[in-house]
Structures are given as structure tokens and as C-alpha cells.
Amino acid sequence: VGWTLGTYQLRGGWEVALDAPAFVPGCKLSEVLPSTFDASMANRKPSQWTQVAFTLELPEAVPKGSSLAVHTPAGYVLRADCSPDLGNESAWLGRCIGQGETAEVQIREDLSAGRHSFSLRVKNPANQPAM
């Protein structure tokens, strides 16, 4: 169980990868949540909506207009318009489009190198995925 993250930019109507996708294995969330995340919003029950927190460590600046692709593990659900599902700490993110187990999130501000956090609301799978 894990998440795959990548950074993309739209160029001439084509989505161009700015980096290699990274796989992030699952872990105990209470040990890695950013301080902006409200742990009371986490729900581990099957088929229930929950907030998942992410922290990115960018080695270099990323220009606005780029996009971030978030791939969920099998069984998780994203809404087609997942913009309302982005957390309040995510002002640097714009429109979010969910399709299947992937969310494409537009970056609306230039991001400096360093740490950036956000959260996204997803629906838990009906059954716990095998580890």
C-alpha cells in the first residue's frame, strides 16, 4: 500500500513530466502528519471519506501552471471535481480533477524549493488492501 506522486506541466496541450514519479509506501500517519493537519478528520473505516496529508520536499523551485499527479492505492475513490476536497492549508494548489485513482492538481503559485504540505479528501476502499 502506498502513493505515487509526480510533478507535471502542461506544454502545448501535452502533459510533460518534470520529474520521475515517486512511490511513497504507507506508514503510521501520526508520525508524519504536517502540523497543519487536523488528525480528528482522519477516518479509517471502510467506504468512509477521510483526509490524507502529504508533505513534499522539493529539491528545486516549481513554476506555477505545473500540475501534481497523485495516484492512490487500489480501491480508494476520488471525486471527479476534487477541488473542494483540498485542505485549507493548500492555498498554493488550484483546480483538482479526479479520475479513477488519480488526482491531477494544478499548482497556482510558484513554489520555492523546500517543504510544502497539503491534504486531500479520499474515500477509503470497501476492503482493507493487502500489504
Tab-separated table of C-alpha atoms in Angstrom:
chain	number	residue	atom	x	y	z
A	1	VAL	CA	0.000	0.000	0.000
A	2	GLY	CA	1.367	3.399	-0.917
A	3	TRP	CA	1.034	6.544	-3.006
A	4	THR	CA	2.693	7.525	-6.287
A	5	LEU	CA	3.462	11.239	-6.743
A	6	GLY	CA	4.737	13.113	-9.800
A	7	THR	CA	5.044	16.715	-10.984
A	8	TYR	CA	3.753	17.653	-14.448
A	9	GLN	CA	3.398	20.775	-16.585
A	10	LEU	CA	1.045	21.380	-19.497
A	11	ARG	CA	3.041	22.371	-22.614
A	12	GLY	CA	1.296	22.869	-25.937
A	13	GLY	CA	-1.650	20.751	-24.823
A	14	TRP	CA	0.584	17.884	-23.706
A	15	GLU	CA	1.309	16.850	-20.126
A	16	VAL	CA	5.087	16.760	-19.622
A	17	ALA	CA	6.667	15.086	-16.595
A	18	LEU	CA	9.023	17.392	-14.676
A	19	ASP	CA	10.397	14.539	-12.581
A	20	ALA	CA	10.205	10.805	-12.210
A	21	PRO	CA	7.138	9.599	-10.295
A	22	ALA	CA	7.967	8.636	-6.727
A	23	PHE	CA	6.360	5.792	-4.796
A	24	VAL	CA	5.719	6.502	-1.118
A	25	PRO	CA	4.951	3.419	0.969
A	26	GLY	CA	2.208	3.517	3.575
A	27	CYS	CA	3.197	4.404	7.122
A	28	LYS	CA	1.792	5.289	10.532
A	29	LEU	CA	0.204	8.677	9.774
A	30	SER	CA	0.509	10.062	13.294
A	31	GLU	CA	4.298	10.041	12.904
A	32	VAL	CA	4.445	12.024	9.666
A	33	LEU	CA	1.468	14.411	9.583
A	34	PRO	CA	2.241	18.086	8.981
A	35	SER	CA	1.334	20.357	11.873
A	36	THR	CA	-1.460	21.919	9.759
A	37	PHE	CA	-3.341	18.611	9.528
A	38	ASP	CA	-6.277	18.062	11.858
A	39	ALA	CA	-5.973	14.402	12.886
A	40	SER	CA	-9.606	14.370	14.007
A	41	MET	CA	-10.544	14.414	10.298
A	42	ALA	CA	-8.854	11.023	9.689
A	43	ASN	CA	-11.305	8.140	9.351
A	44	ARG	CA	-10.030	4.595	8.916
A	45	LYS	CA	-13.434	2.945	8.441
A	46	PRO	CA	-14.141	1.133	5.128
A	47	SER	CA	-16.075	3.099	2.482
A	48	GLN	CA	-15.863	6.338	4.519
A	49	TRP	CA	-14.360	9.666	3.427
A	50	THR	CA	-11.104	10.653	5.106
A	51	GLN	CA	-8.458	13.359	4.820
A	52	VAL	CA	-4.950	12.232	3.766
A	53	ALA	CA	-1.992	14.531	4.451
A	54	PHE	CA	1.060	14.914	2.213
A	55	THR	CA	4.361	16.703	2.681
A	56	LEU	CA	6.584	17.296	-0.356
A	57	GLU	CA	10.286	18.129	-0.140
A	58	LEU	CA	11.106	19.946	-3.408
A	59	PRO	CA	14.804	19.968	-4.376
A	60	GLU	CA	14.203	22.953	-6.686
A	61	ALA	CA	11.520	25.544	-7.440
A	62	VAL	CA	8.415	24.502	-9.377
A	63	PRO	CA	6.691	27.143	-11.560
A	64	LYS	CA	3.004	27.951	-11.322
A	65	GLY	CA	0.998	26.294	-14.076
A	66	SER	CA	2.616	22.940	-13.317
A	67	SER	CA	0.473	20.124	-12.032
A	68	LEU	CA	0.871	17.474	-9.397
A	69	ALA	CA	-0.420	13.951	-10.039
A	70	VAL	CA	-1.463	11.926	-7.003
A	71	HIS	CA	-2.093	8.212	-7.541
A	72	THR	CA	-3.922	6.427	-4.732
A	73	PRO	CA	-3.567	2.770	-3.804
A	74	ALA	CA	-6.140	0.404	-5.324
A	75	GLY	CA	-9.671	0.800	-4.019
A	76	TYR	CA	-9.541	4.433	-2.883
A	77	VAL	CA	-12.008	6.835	-4.538
A	78	LEU	CA	-11.533	10.439	-5.666
A	79	ARG	CA	-14.320	12.759	-6.791
A	80	ALA	CA	-14.261	13.970	-10.416
A	81	ASP	CA	-14.039	17.553	-9.112
A	82	CYS	CA	-11.780	17.098	-6.097
A	83	SER	CA	-11.036	20.856	-5.694
A	84	PRO	CA	-13.364	21.132	-2.653
A	85	ASP	CA	-11.501	18.147	-1.158
A	86	LEU	CA	-8.184	20.000	-0.864
A	87	GLY	CA	-7.435	21.113	2.689
A	88	ASN	CA	-7.419	24.750	3.832
A	89	GLU	CA	-3.608	24.684	4.110
A	90	SER	CA	-3.430	24.145	0.338
A	91	ALA	CA	-3.835	27.729	-0.929
A	92	TRP	CA	-0.950	27.184	-3.376
A	93	LEU	CA	-2.989	24.491	-5.155
A	94	GLY	CA	-5.702	25.217	-7.709
A	95	ARG	CA	-8.146	23.020	-9.567
A	96	CYS	CA	-8.169	19.306	-8.735
A	97	ILE	CA	-9.559	16.755	-11.186
A	98	GLY	CA	-10.024	13.168	-10.050
A	99	GLN	CA	-10.222	10.283	-12.484
A	100	GLY	CA	-10.251	6.775	-11.112
A	101	GLU	CA	-7.417	6.506	-8.616
A	102	THR	CA	-5.553	9.596	-9.879
A	103	ALA	CA	-5.948	13.259	-8.994
A	104	GLU	CA	-4.368	15.990	-11.125
A	105	VAL	CA	-3.896	19.144	-9.090
A	106	GLN	CA	-2.891	22.462	-10.672
A	107	ILE	CA	-0.170	24.489	-8.922
A	108	ARG	CA	-1.308	28.124	-8.934
A	109	GLU	CA	1.719	29.765	-7.289
A	110	ASP	CA	5.445	29.473	-7.921
A	111	LEU	CA	6.771	27.058	-5.301
A	112	SER	CA	10.221	27.537	-3.842
A	113	ALA	CA	12.484	24.596	-3.087
A	114	GLY	CA	11.713	23.151	0.330
A	115	ARG	CA	8.836	21.592	2.215
A	116	HIS	CA	5.189	22.052	1.224
A	117	SER	CA	2.187	20.300	2.788
A	118	PHE	CA	-1.362	19.670	1.641
A	119	SER	CA	-4.225	17.327	2.324
A	120	LEU	CA	-6.769	15.659	0.070
A	121	ARG	CA	-10.078	14.010	0.919
A	122	VAL	CA	-10.447	10.444	-0.409
A	123	LYS	CA	-12.916	7.623	0.159
A	124	ASN	CA	-11.456	4.544	1.829
A	125	PRO	CA	-11.730	1.225	-0.007
A	126	ALA	CA	-14.583	-1.103	0.936
A	127	ASN	CA	-11.993	-3.728	1.960
A	128	GLN	CA	-8.562	-3.233	3.506
A	129	PRO	CA	-5.939	-3.696	0.752
A	130	ALA	CA	-3.384	-6.461	1.309
A	131	MET	CA	0.004	-5.220	2.500
